[in-house]
Amino acid sequence: MIKTVIKASLPVGEALVIQKNRIMGADPESRRLAIVTGTHGDELEGQYVSWQLARVLGKKKKSLRGTVDIYPALNPLGISTIYRGLPGFDLDMNRIFPGSRSETMFDYIADGIIRDIKGADLCIDIHASNIFLRDIPQVRINKKTEKELVPLAKLLNMDYIWVHSAATVLESTLAYSLNMLKTKTLVVEMGVGMRITQSYGDQLITGILSVMTHLGMLTGRAPKIKKPVISTDGSVAFINANASGFFMPQVMHGEYVKKGQLVGFIADSLNGVTKEELFSPVDGMVFTLREYPVVNEGSLIARILGGMK
């Protein structure tokens, strides 16, 4: 069932409409799960998840208890133009929550989204990395909500749970706002911007079915899931470029590396020289790796989860 969440008028007689796909099973008021994505228009990994999850749940209708709301496009203008923020406004939608009913149009939209999701037993907020980086499937959790959310994140079939205080889980984001309203919200980050990684999407869907079984929303046996690695900020090492040029990786995304191992090099195509070699500062797993080759001084090249062999 397609339902309108919130609507606002645009110029030339058009309207900005946020919609959701509501899938109801037996006893629809007993439990509610919200699957949210499309806040950033250049993050498309969640589009596949929204489509495939609706198909999977359609086949499991007899086993479904409660209600699943799928919000595939919180920023439909951004998705239609492949623009990260709100087109024409240079505004990051994930920095305007919880919104307001009496300020700008986008504050009004944000407020309507919050009001619609609020009260769900769990919200899963799906993001991708940007066009420059690729991330393994992971859940990012604010330290303030670690106790409540880590047990649920463990059920989500992700490779990694990162408990930290970065901007993706801080004030003015959808996830932070919902968590402060006592609506448990997990932030999933996976893949790369402007692309769809089907294997990552399928992995997350298995995790969503696992969580639903745990919440009593699906009858039957829970699917088999992987055990994630859990870490805090102090376990993560960053590699940044000290020169401009193009980056050539010498390791694979998700690979385990040794301290001092060559991660990649930065080359100068004009002069035919290698400007910098980049080495791992720790033993660990490369969970973020540069996808877009062109780099400038200071560009993030990799994140490595230390303490792993």
PDB file of C-alpha atoms in Angstrom:
ATOM      1  CA  MET A   1       0.000   0.000   0.000  1.00  0.00           C
ATOM      2  CA  ILE A   2       1.543   3.299  -1.132  1.00  0.00           C
ATOM      3  CA  LYS A   3       0.916   6.143   1.312  1.00  0.00           C
ATOM      4  CA  THR A   4       1.867   9.829   1.267  1.00  0.00           C
ATOM      5  CA  VAL A   5       3.981  10.810   4.280  1.00  0.00           C
ATOM      6  CA  ILE A   6       4.213  14.567   3.703  1.00  0.00           C
ATOM      7  CA  LYS A   7       3.638  16.910   0.769  1.00  0.00           C
ATOM      8  CA  ALA A   8       4.722  20.482   0.021  1.00  0.00           C
ATOM      9  CA  SER A   9       4.058  22.765  -2.929  1.00  0.00           C
ATOM     10  CA  LEU A  10       6.818  23.630  -5.396  1.00  0.00           C
ATOM     11  CA  PRO A  11       6.912  26.330  -8.104  1.00  0.00           C
ATOM     12  CA  VAL A  12       5.046  25.885 -11.395  1.00  0.00           C
ATOM     13  CA  GLY A  13       2.246  23.880  -9.820  1.00  0.00           C
ATOM     14  CA  GLU A  14       4.437  20.917  -8.845  1.00  0.00           C
ATOM     15  CA  ALA A  15       4.729  19.259  -5.432  1.00  0.00           C
ATOM     16  CA  LEU A  16       7.421  17.591  -3.347  1.00  0.00           C
ATOM     17  CA  VAL A  17       5.927  14.325  -2.147  1.00  0.00           C
ATOM     18  CA  ILE A  18       7.503  11.845   0.285  1.00  0.00           C
ATOM     19  CA  GLN A  19       5.932   8.399   0.021  1.00  0.00           C
ATOM     20  CA  LYS A  20       6.231   5.052   1.731  1.00  0.00           C
ATOM     21  CA  ASN A  21       5.288   1.474   0.933  1.00  0.00           C
ATOM     22  CA  ARG A  22       3.337   0.049   3.876  1.00  0.00           C
ATOM     23  CA  ILE A  23       3.312  -3.754   4.122  1.00  0.00           C
ATOM     24  CA  MET A  24       0.972  -5.150   6.772  1.00  0.00           C
ATOM     25  CA  GLY A  25       0.770  -8.647   8.169  1.00  0.00           C
ATOM     26  CA  ALA A  26      -1.373 -10.168  10.883  1.00  0.00           C
ATOM     27  CA  ASP A  27      -1.981  -7.928  13.911  1.00  0.00           C
ATOM     28  CA  PRO A  28      -0.564  -4.850  12.129  1.00  0.00           C
ATOM     29  CA  GLU A  29      -0.609  -2.654  15.254  1.00  0.00           C
ATOM     30  CA  SER A  30       1.591  -4.993  17.288  1.00  0.00           C
ATOM     31  CA  ARG A  31       5.003  -4.078  15.859  1.00  0.00           C
ATOM     32  CA  ARG A  32       6.339  -1.581  13.326  1.00  0.00           C
ATOM     33  CA  LEU A  33       9.635  -1.530  11.460  1.00  0.00           C
ATOM     34  CA  ALA A  34      10.732   1.483   9.378  1.00  0.00           C
ATOM     35  CA  ILE A  35      13.262   1.081   6.552  1.00  0.00           C
ATOM     36  CA  VAL A  36      14.537   4.501   5.459  1.00  0.00           C
ATOM     37  CA  THR A  37      16.873   5.501   2.649  1.00  0.00           C
ATOM     38  CA  GLY A  38      17.431   8.109  -0.057  1.00  0.00           C
ATOM     39  CA  THR A  39      18.251  11.003   2.289  1.00  0.00           C
ATOM     40  CA  HIS A  40      21.279  11.719   0.117  1.00  0.00           C
ATOM     41  CA  GLY A  41      20.447  11.676  -3.581  1.00  0.00           C
ATOM     42  CA  ASP A  42      23.785  10.176  -4.659  1.00  0.00           C
ATOM     43  CA  GLU A  43      23.492   7.191  -2.299  1.00  0.00           C
ATOM     44  CA  LEU A  44      21.673   4.496  -4.245  1.00  0.00           C
ATOM     45  CA  GLU A  45      22.485   1.284  -2.349  1.00  0.00           C
ATOM     46  CA  GLY A  46      19.187   1.577  -0.453  1.00  0.00           C
ATOM     47  CA  GLN A  47      17.144   1.657  -3.650  1.00  0.00           C
ATOM     48  CA  TYR A  48      17.897  -1.991  -4.307  1.00  0.00           C
ATOM     49  CA  VAL A  49      17.191  -2.902  -0.673  1.00  0.00           C
ATOM     50  CA  SER A  50      13.803  -1.153  -0.765  1.00  0.00           C
ATOM     51  CA  TRP A  51      12.802  -2.917  -3.988  1.00  0.00           C
ATOM     52  CA  GLN A  52      14.024  -6.371  -3.038  1.00  0.00           C
ATOM     53  CA  LEU A  53      12.752  -6.258   0.552  1.00  0.00           C
ATOM     54  CA  ALA A  54       9.242  -5.417  -0.648  1.00  0.00           C
ATOM     55  CA  ARG A  55       9.388  -8.418  -3.002  1.00  0.00           C
ATOM     56  CA  VAL A  56      10.700 -10.754  -0.289  1.00  0.00           C
ATOM     57  CA  LEU A  57       8.078  -9.668   2.252  1.00  0.00           C
ATOM     58  CA  GLY A  58       5.365 -10.065  -0.380  1.00  0.00           C
ATOM     59  CA  LYS A  59       6.290 -13.741  -0.584  1.00  0.00           C
ATOM     60  CA  LYS A  60       6.358 -14.057   3.218  1.00  0.00           C
ATOM     61  CA  LYS A  61       3.009 -12.320   3.826  1.00  0.00           C
ATOM     62  CA  LYS A  62       1.577 -15.309   5.724  1.00  0.00           C
ATOM     63  CA  SER A  63       4.525 -15.239   8.126  1.00  0.00           C
ATOM     64  CA  LEU A  64       4.459 -11.470   8.679  1.00  0.00           C
ATOM     65  CA  ARG A  65       3.268  -9.980  11.958  1.00  0.00           C
ATOM     66  CA  GLY A  66       2.962  -6.222  12.374  1.00  0.00           C
ATOM     67  CA  THR A  67       3.758  -3.490   9.849  1.00  0.00           C
ATOM     68  CA  VAL A  68       6.814  -2.679   7.734  1.00  0.00           C
ATOM     69  CA  ASP A  69       7.081   0.840   6.335  1.00  0.00           C
ATOM     70  CA  ILE A  70       9.623   1.266   3.513  1.00  0.00           C
ATOM     71  CA  TYR A  71      10.647   4.862   2.730  1.00  0.00           C
ATOM     72  CA  PRO A  72      12.798   4.574  -0.431  1.00  0.00           C
ATOM     73  CA  ALA A  73      13.317   8.279  -1.152  1.00  0.00           C
ATOM     74  CA  LEU A  74      13.377  10.889   1.613  1.00  0.00           C
ATOM     75  CA  ASN A  75      15.055  13.204  -0.907  1.00  0.00           C
ATOM     76  CA  PRO A  76      13.288  12.412  -4.219  1.00  0.00           C
ATOM     77  CA  LEU A  77      14.567  15.602  -5.869  1.00  0.00           C
ATOM     78  CA  GLY A  78      18.151  14.580  -5.084  1.00  0.00           C
ATOM     79  CA  ILE A  79      17.677  11.011  -6.303  1.00  0.00           C
ATOM     80  CA  SER A  80      16.105  12.111  -9.578  1.00  0.00           C
ATOM     81  CA  THR A  81      19.086  14.414 -10.266  1.00  0.00           C
ATOM     82  CA  ILE A  82      21.793  12.274  -8.556  1.00  0.00           C
ATOM     83  CA  TYR A  83      22.526  15.264  -6.321  1.00  0.00           C
ATOM     84  CA  ARG A  84      23.660  14.574  -2.775  1.00  0.00           C
ATOM     85  CA  GLY A  85      21.774  17.416  -1.093  1.00  0.00           C
ATOM     86  CA  LEU A  86      18.587  19.272  -1.890  1.00  0.00           C
ATOM     87  CA  PRO A  87      18.928  20.556  -5.493  1.00  0.00           C
ATOM     88  CA  GLY A  88      19.086  24.323  -5.809  1.00  0.00           C
ATOM     89  CA  PHE A  89      19.474  24.894  -2.073  1.00  0.00           C
ATOM     90  CA  ASP A  90      23.001  23.584  -1.326  1.00  0.00           C
ATOM     91  CA  LEU A  91      21.530  21.933   1.758  1.00  0.00           C
ATOM     92  CA  ASP A  92      22.271  18.519   3.277  1.00  0.00           C
ATOM     93  CA  MET A  93      18.920  17.019   4.194  1.00  0.00           C
ATOM     94  CA  ASN A  94      20.520  14.916   6.928  1.00  0.00           C
ATOM     95  CA  ARG A  95      21.461  18.093   8.788  1.00  0.00           C
ATOM     96  CA  ILE A  96      17.985  19.620   9.189  1.00  0.00           C
ATOM     97  CA  PHE A  97      16.238  17.122  11.471  1.00  0.00           C
ATOM     98  CA  PRO A  98      14.060  17.116  13.531  1.00  0.00           C
ATOM     99  CA  GLY A  99      12.653  19.976  11.456  1.00  0.00           C
ATOM    100  CA  SER A 100       9.799  22.346  12.239  1.00  0.00           C
ATOM    101  CA  ARG A 101       6.226  22.895  11.108  1.00  0.00           C
ATOM    102  CA  SER A 102       6.606  26.672  11.068  1.00  0.00           C
ATOM    103  CA  GLU A 103       9.918  27.448   9.321  1.00  0.00           C
ATOM    104  CA  THR A 104      11.144  26.597   5.793  1.00  0.00           C
ATOM    105  CA  MET A 105       9.576  24.091   3.406  1.00  0.00           C
ATOM    106  CA  PHE A 106      12.350  21.594   4.054  1.00  0.00           C
ATOM    107  CA  ASP A 107      12.012  21.989   7.824  1.00  0.00           C
ATOM    108  CA  TYR A 108       8.327  21.210   7.321  1.00  0.00           C
ATOM    109  CA  ILE A 109       9.204  18.106   5.272  1.00  0.00           C
ATOM    110  CA  ALA A 110      11.743  16.944   7.885  1.00  0.00           C
ATOM    111  CA  ASP A 111       9.196  17.413  10.665  1.00  0.00           C
ATOM    112  CA  GLY A 112       6.625  15.367   8.741  1.00  0.00           C
ATOM    113  CA  ILE A 113       9.104  12.525   8.239  1.00  0.00           C
ATOM    114  CA  ILE A 114       9.990  12.457  11.930  1.00  0.00           C
ATOM    115  CA  ARG A 115       6.330  12.453  12.947  1.00  0.00           C
ATOM    116  CA  ASP A 116       5.573   9.553  10.601  1.00  0.00           C
ATOM    117  CA  ILE A 117       8.472   7.340  11.746  1.00  0.00           C
ATOM    118  CA  LYS A 118       8.297   8.211  15.448  1.00  0.00           C
ATOM    119  CA  GLY A 119       7.030   5.351  17.576  1.00  0.00           C
ATOM    120  CA  ALA A 120       8.335   2.527  15.380  1.00  0.00           C
ATOM    121  CA  ASP A 121       9.885  -0.367  17.276  1.00  0.00           C
ATOM    122  CA  LEU A 122      12.994   0.027  15.106  1.00  0.00           C
ATOM    123  CA  CYS A 123      14.158   2.236  12.235  1.00  0.00           C
ATOM    124  CA  ILE A 124      16.994   1.229   9.903  1.00  0.00           C
ATOM    125  CA  ASP A 125      18.477   4.255   8.134  1.00  0.00           C
ATOM    126  CA  ILE A 126      20.401   3.066   5.046  1.00  0.00           C
ATOM    127  CA  HIS A 127      23.247   5.085   3.562  1.00  0.00           C
ATOM    128  CA  ALA A 128      26.082   4.518   1.108  1.00  0.00           C
ATOM    129  CA  SER A 129      29.490   6.110   1.081  1.00  0.00           C
ATOM    130  CA  ASN A 130      30.159   8.971  -1.343  1.00  0.00           C
ATOM    131  CA  ILE A 131      31.498   8.561  -4.890  1.00  0.00           C
ATOM    132  CA  PHE A 132      35.084   8.703  -3.616  1.00  0.00           C
ATOM    133  CA  LEU A 133      35.109   5.864  -1.073  1.00  0.00           C
ATOM    134  CA  ARG A 134      33.843   2.298  -0.719  1.00  0.00           C
ATOM    135  CA  ASP A 135      32.769   0.958   2.686  1.00  0.00           C
ATOM    136  CA  ILE A 136      32.158  -2.603   3.829  1.00  0.00           C
ATOM    137  CA  PRO A 137      28.626  -3.199   5.195  1.00  0.00           C
ATOM    138  CA  GLN A 138      28.579  -1.669   8.663  1.00  0.00           C
ATOM    139  CA  VAL A 139      26.414  -0.139  11.364  1.00  0.00           C
ATOM    140  CA  ARG A 140      27.442   3.179  12.918  1.00  0.00           C
ATOM    141  CA  ILE A 141      26.193   3.907  16.414  1.00  0.00           C
ATOM    142  CA  ASN A 142      26.430   6.960  18.620  1.00  0.00           C
ATOM    143  CA  LYS A 143      28.154   6.291  21.932  1.00  0.00           C
ATOM    144  CA  LYS A 144      25.114   7.746  23.701  1.00  0.00           C
ATOM    145  CA  THR A 145      22.911   4.903  22.428  1.00  0.00           C
ATOM    146  CA  GLU A 146      25.484   2.089  22.427  1.00  0.00           C
ATOM    147  CA  LYS A 147      23.812   0.067  25.179  1.00  0.00           C
ATOM    148  CA  GLU A 148      20.405   0.006  23.481  1.00  0.00           C
ATOM    149  CA  LEU A 149      21.514  -0.368  19.869  1.00  0.00           C
ATOM    150  CA  VAL A 150      24.529  -2.700  19.755  1.00  0.00           C
ATOM    151  CA  PRO A 151      22.444  -5.818  20.602  1.00  0.00           C
ATOM    152  CA  LEU A 152      20.110  -5.032  17.684  1.00  0.00           C
ATOM    153  CA  ALA A 153      23.006  -4.176  15.354  1.00  0.00           C
ATOM    154  CA  LYS A 154      24.522  -7.601  16.004  1.00  0.00           C
ATOM    155  CA  LEU A 155      21.439  -9.156  14.386  1.00  0.00           C
ATOM    156  CA  LEU A 156      21.772  -7.147  11.164  1.00  0.00           C
ATOM    157  CA  ASN A 157      24.285  -9.410   9.362  1.00  0.00           C
ATOM    158  CA  MET A 158      26.818  -6.622   8.884  1.00  0.00           C
ATOM    159  CA  ASP A 159      30.592  -7.039   8.800  1.00  0.00           C
ATOM    160  CA  TYR A 160      31.342  -4.282  11.266  1.00  0.00           C
ATOM    161  CA  ILE A 161      29.781  -2.190  14.047  1.00  0.00           C
ATOM    162  CA  TRP A 162      31.503   1.146  14.629  1.00  0.00           C
ATOM    163  CA  VAL A 163      30.584   2.862  17.893  1.00  0.00           C
ATOM    164  CA  HIS A 164      31.683   6.463  17.506  1.00  0.00           C
ATOM    165  CA  SER A 165      30.657  10.106  17.583  1.00  0.00           C
ATOM    166  CA  ALA A 166      31.125  11.215  13.974  1.00  0.00           C
ATOM    167  CA  ALA A 167      28.708  13.557  12.185  1.00  0.00           C
ATOM    168  CA  THR A 168      26.734  10.683  10.627  1.00  0.00           C
ATOM    169  CA  VAL A 169      25.268   9.863  14.040  1.00  0.00           C
ATOM    170  CA  LEU A 170      25.240  13.280  15.686  1.00  0.00           C
ATOM    171  CA  GLU A 171      22.731  16.015  16.314  1.00  0.00           C
ATOM    172  CA  SER A 172      20.587  17.214  13.362  1.00  0.00           C
ATOM    173  CA  THR A 173      20.649  13.831  11.611  1.00  0.00           C
ATOM    174  CA  LEU A 174      17.555  11.697  11.210  1.00  0.00           C
ATOM    175  CA  ALA A 175      19.023   8.876  13.291  1.00  0.00           C
ATOM    176  CA  TYR A 176      20.090  11.095  16.189  1.00  0.00           C
ATOM    177  CA  SER A 177      16.733  12.880  16.261  1.00  0.00           C
ATOM    178  CA  LEU A 178      14.762   9.626  16.284  1.00  0.00           C
ATOM    179  CA  ASN A 179      16.967   8.073  18.953  1.00  0.00           C
ATOM    180  CA  MET A 180      16.460  11.122  21.154  1.00  0.00           C
ATOM    181  CA  LEU A 181      12.707  10.580  20.683  1.00  0.00           C
ATOM    182  CA  LYS A 182      13.136   6.986  21.931  1.00  0.00           C
ATOM    183  CA  THR A 183      12.650   5.468  18.479  1.00  0.00           C
ATOM    184  CA  LYS A 184      15.585   3.082  18.158  1.00  0.00           C
ATOM    185  CA  THR A 185      17.443   3.813  14.911  1.00  0.00           C
ATOM    186  CA  LEU A 186      20.423   2.045  13.348  1.00  0.00           C
ATOM    187  CA  VAL A 187      22.551   3.745  10.686  1.00  0.00           C
ATOM    188  CA  VAL A 188      23.784   1.379   7.982  1.00  0.00           C
ATOM    189  CA  GLU A 189      26.668   2.487   5.759  1.00  0.00           C
ATOM    190  CA  MET A 190      27.768   0.334   2.822  1.00  0.00           C
ATOM    191  CA  GLY A 191      29.061   0.428  -0.700  1.00  0.00           C
ATOM    192  CA  VAL A 192      29.902   3.464  -2.794  1.00  0.00           C
ATOM    193  CA  GLY A 193      28.036   6.517  -4.052  1.00  0.00           C
ATOM    194  CA  MET A 194      26.128   6.448  -7.359  1.00  0.00           C
ATOM    195  CA  ARG A 195      26.352   2.660  -7.518  1.00  0.00           C
ATOM    196  CA  ILE A 196      24.381  -0.374  -6.356  1.00  0.00           C
ATOM    197  CA  THR A 197      26.276  -3.323  -4.882  1.00  0.00           C
ATOM    198  CA  GLN A 198      23.772  -6.166  -5.052  1.00  0.00           C
ATOM    199  CA  SER A 199      25.720  -8.489  -2.749  1.00  0.00           C
ATOM    200  CA  TYR A 200      25.739  -5.849  -0.006  1.00  0.00           C
ATOM    201  CA  GLY A 201      22.014  -5.270  -0.442  1.00  0.00           C
ATOM    202  CA  ASP A 202      21.260  -8.995  -0.201  1.00  0.00           C
ATOM    203  CA  GLN A 203      23.434  -9.220   2.910  1.00  0.00           C
ATOM    204  CA  LEU A 204      21.448  -6.431   4.579  1.00  0.00           C
ATOM    205  CA  ILE A 205      18.097  -7.935   3.597  1.00  0.00           C
ATOM    206  CA  THR A 206      19.107 -11.171   5.352  1.00  0.00           C
ATOM    207  CA  GLY A 207      19.934  -9.052   8.385  1.00  0.00           C
ATOM    208  CA  ILE A 208      16.582  -7.247   8.254  1.00  0.00           C
ATOM    209  CA  LEU A 209      14.778 -10.601   8.194  1.00  0.00           C
ATOM    210  CA  SER A 210      16.904 -11.650  11.178  1.00  0.00           C
ATOM    211  CA  VAL A 211      15.918  -8.538  13.136  1.00  0.00           C
ATOM    212  CA  MET A 212      12.263  -9.002  12.218  1.00  0.00           C
ATOM    213  CA  THR A 213      12.323 -12.558  13.531  1.00  0.00           C
ATOM    214  CA  HIS A 214      13.905 -11.316  16.762  1.00  0.00           C
ATOM    215  CA  LEU A 215      11.178  -8.659  17.108  1.00  0.00           C
ATOM    216  CA  GLY A 216       8.450 -11.248  16.566  1.00  0.00           C
ATOM    217  CA  MET A 217       7.523  -9.814  13.172  1.00  0.00           C
ATOM    218  CA  LEU A 218       8.307 -12.980  11.215  1.00  0.00           C
ATOM    219  CA  THR A 219       7.430 -16.480  12.250  1.00  0.00           C
ATOM    220  CA  GLY A 220       9.763 -19.383  11.617  1.00  0.00           C
ATOM    221  CA  ARG A 221      13.498 -19.807  11.978  1.00  0.00           C
ATOM    222  CA  ALA A 222      15.756 -16.763  11.788  1.00  0.00           C
ATOM    223  CA  PRO A 223      18.262 -16.761   8.890  1.00  0.00           C
ATOM    224  CA  LYS A 224      21.887 -17.506   9.590  1.00  0.00           C
ATOM    225  CA  ILE A 225      23.920 -14.314  10.029  1.00  0.00           C
ATOM    226  CA  LYS A 226      27.571 -13.411  10.424  1.00  0.00           C
ATOM    227  CA  LYS A 227      29.152 -12.203  13.639  1.00  0.00           C
ATOM    228  CA  PRO A 228      30.297  -8.581  13.238  1.00  0.00           C
ATOM    229  CA  VAL A 229      33.497  -6.997  14.439  1.00  0.00           C
ATOM    230  CA  ILE A 230      32.780  -4.257  17.011  1.00  0.00           C
ATOM    231  CA  SER A 231      35.089  -1.308  17.661  1.00  0.00           C
ATOM    232  CA  THR A 232      35.275   2.276  18.889  1.00  0.00           C
ATOM    233  CA  ASP A 233      36.999   5.346  17.434  1.00  0.00           C
ATOM    234  CA  GLY A 234      40.282   4.479  19.129  1.00  0.00           C
ATOM    235  CA  SER A 235      40.647   1.303  17.069  1.00  0.00           C
ATOM    236  CA  VAL A 236      40.430   3.055  13.685  1.00  0.00           C
ATOM    237  CA  ALA A 237      43.503   4.324  11.807  1.00  0.00           C
ATOM    238  CA  PHE A 238      43.172   6.822   8.949  1.00  0.00           C
ATOM    239  CA  ILE A 239      45.379   7.172   5.873  1.00  0.00           C
ATOM    240  CA  ASN A 240      45.278  10.538   4.094  1.00  0.00           C
ATOM    241  CA  ALA A 241      47.119  11.747   1.018  1.00  0.00           C
ATOM    242  CA  ASN A 242      50.025  14.128   1.473  1.00  0.00           C
ATOM    243  CA  ALA A 243      50.280  14.825  -2.256  1.00  0.00           C
ATOM    244  CA  SER A 244      47.966  15.358  -5.225  1.00  0.00           C
ATOM    245  CA  GLY A 245      47.738  12.996  -8.189  1.00  0.00           C
ATOM    246  CA  PHE A 246      45.957   9.722  -8.885  1.00  0.00           C
ATOM    247  CA  PHE A 247      45.759   6.901  -6.348  1.00  0.00           C
ATOM    248  CA  MET A 248      46.591   3.310  -7.272  1.00  0.00           C
ATOM    249  CA  PRO A 249      45.561   0.808  -4.549  1.00  0.00           C
ATOM    250  CA  GLN A 250      47.808  -2.152  -3.836  1.00  0.00           C
ATOM    251  CA  VAL A 251      45.404  -3.906  -1.462  1.00  0.00           C
ATOM    252  CA  MET A 252      41.810  -5.040  -1.772  1.00  0.00           C
ATOM    253  CA  HIS A 253      38.820  -3.578   0.005  1.00  0.00           C
ATOM    254  CA  GLY A 254      38.158  -5.691   3.123  1.00  0.00           C
ATOM    255  CA  GLU A 255      41.688  -7.125   3.087  1.00  0.00           C
ATOM    256  CA  TYR A 256      43.695  -7.682   6.269  1.00  0.00           C
ATOM    257  CA  VAL A 257      47.023  -5.874   6.135  1.00  0.00           C
ATOM    258  CA  LYS A 258      50.195  -5.736   8.230  1.00  0.00           C
ATOM    259  CA  LYS A 259      51.734  -2.635   9.749  1.00  0.00           C
ATOM    260  CA  GLY A 260      54.100  -1.141   7.178  1.00  0.00           C
ATOM    261  CA  GLN A 261      52.408  -2.896   4.239  1.00  0.00           C
ATOM    262  CA  LEU A 262      52.021  -0.830   1.066  1.00  0.00           C
ATOM    263  CA  VAL A 263      48.362   0.203   0.739  1.00  0.00           C
ATOM    264  CA  GLY A 264      48.864   2.160  -2.463  1.00  0.00           C
ATOM    265  CA  PHE A 265      50.724   4.981  -4.135  1.00  0.00           C
ATOM    266  CA  ILE A 266      49.979   8.402  -5.572  1.00  0.00           C
ATOM    267  CA  ALA A 267      51.340   9.013  -9.056  1.00  0.00           C
ATOM    268  CA  ASP A 268      51.880  12.111 -11.208  1.00  0.00           C
ATOM    269  CA  SER A 269      50.695  11.400 -14.757  1.00  0.00           C
ATOM    270  CA  LEU A 270      52.352  14.512 -16.200  1.00  0.00           C
ATOM    271  CA  ASN A 271      55.887  13.916 -14.905  1.00  0.00           C
ATOM    272  CA  GLY A 272      55.751  10.124 -14.788  1.00  0.00           C
ATOM    273  CA  VAL A 273      56.793   9.915 -11.141  1.00  0.00           C
ATOM    274  CA  THR A 274      55.468   8.379  -7.945  1.00  0.00           C
ATOM    275  CA  LYS A 275      54.774  11.244  -5.562  1.00  0.00           C
ATOM    276  CA  GLU A 276      53.923   9.230  -2.442  1.00  0.00           C
ATOM    277  CA  GLU A 277      53.749   5.668  -1.162  1.00  0.00           C
ATOM    278  CA  LEU A 278      51.156   5.023   1.530  1.00  0.00           C
ATOM    279  CA  PHE A 279      51.737   2.361   4.185  1.00  0.00           C
ATOM    280  CA  SER A 280      49.436   0.913   6.808  1.00  0.00           C
ATOM    281  CA  PRO A 281      50.159   2.320  10.287  1.00  0.00           C
ATOM    282  CA  VAL A 282      48.652  -0.777  11.973  1.00  0.00           C
ATOM    283  CA  ASP A 283      47.810  -4.436  11.561  1.00  0.00           C
ATOM    284  CA  GLY A 284      44.139  -4.560  10.645  1.00  0.00           C
ATOM    285  CA  MET A 285      41.315  -4.688   8.131  1.00  0.00           C
ATOM    286  CA  VAL A 286      40.823  -2.142   5.339  1.00  0.00           C
ATOM    287  CA  PHE A 287      37.149  -1.312   5.821  1.00  0.00           C
ATOM    288  CA  THR A 288      37.165   1.901   3.770  1.00  0.00           C
ATOM    289  CA  LEU A 289      39.200   2.302   0.575  1.00  0.00           C
ATOM    290  CA  ARG A 290      39.467   5.103  -1.969  1.00  0.00           C
ATOM    291  CA  GLU A 291      37.297   4.323  -5.000  1.00  0.00           C
ATOM    292  CA  TYR A 292      37.759   7.501  -7.039  1.00  0.00           C
ATOM    293  CA  PRO A 293      41.391   7.711  -8.242  1.00  0.00           C
ATOM    294  CA  VAL A 294      41.979  11.479  -8.378  1.00  0.00           C
ATOM    295  CA  VAL A 295      43.151  12.819  -5.013  1.00  0.00           C
ATOM    296  CA  ASN A 296      44.312  16.080  -3.506  1.00  0.00           C
ATOM    297  CA  GLU A 297      46.468  16.707  -0.506  1.00  0.00           C
ATOM    298  CA  GLY A 298      44.451  15.677   2.542  1.00  0.00           C
ATOM    299  CA  SER A 299      42.070  13.330   0.698  1.00  0.00           C
ATOM    300  CA  LEU A 300      40.997  10.286   2.702  1.00  0.00           C
ATOM    301  CA  ILE A 301      42.543   7.160   1.221  1.00  0.00           C
ATOM    302  CA  ALA A 302      41.636   4.405   3.679  1.00  0.00           C
ATOM    303  CA  ARG A 303      40.342   3.557   7.118  1.00  0.00           C
ATOM    304  CA  ILE A 304      41.864   0.542   8.796  1.00  0.00           C
ATOM    305  CA  LEU A 305      40.413  -1.230  11.812  1.00  0.00           C
ATOM    306  CA  GLY A 306      43.450  -1.888  13.979  1.00  0.00           C
ATOM    307  CA  GLY A 307      44.150  -4.768  16.309  1.00  0.00           C
ATOM    308  CA  MET A 308      43.127  -7.411  13.761  1.00  0.00           C
ATOM    309  CA  LYS A 309      45.288 -10.062  12.125  1.00  0.00           C
TER     310      LYS A 309
END
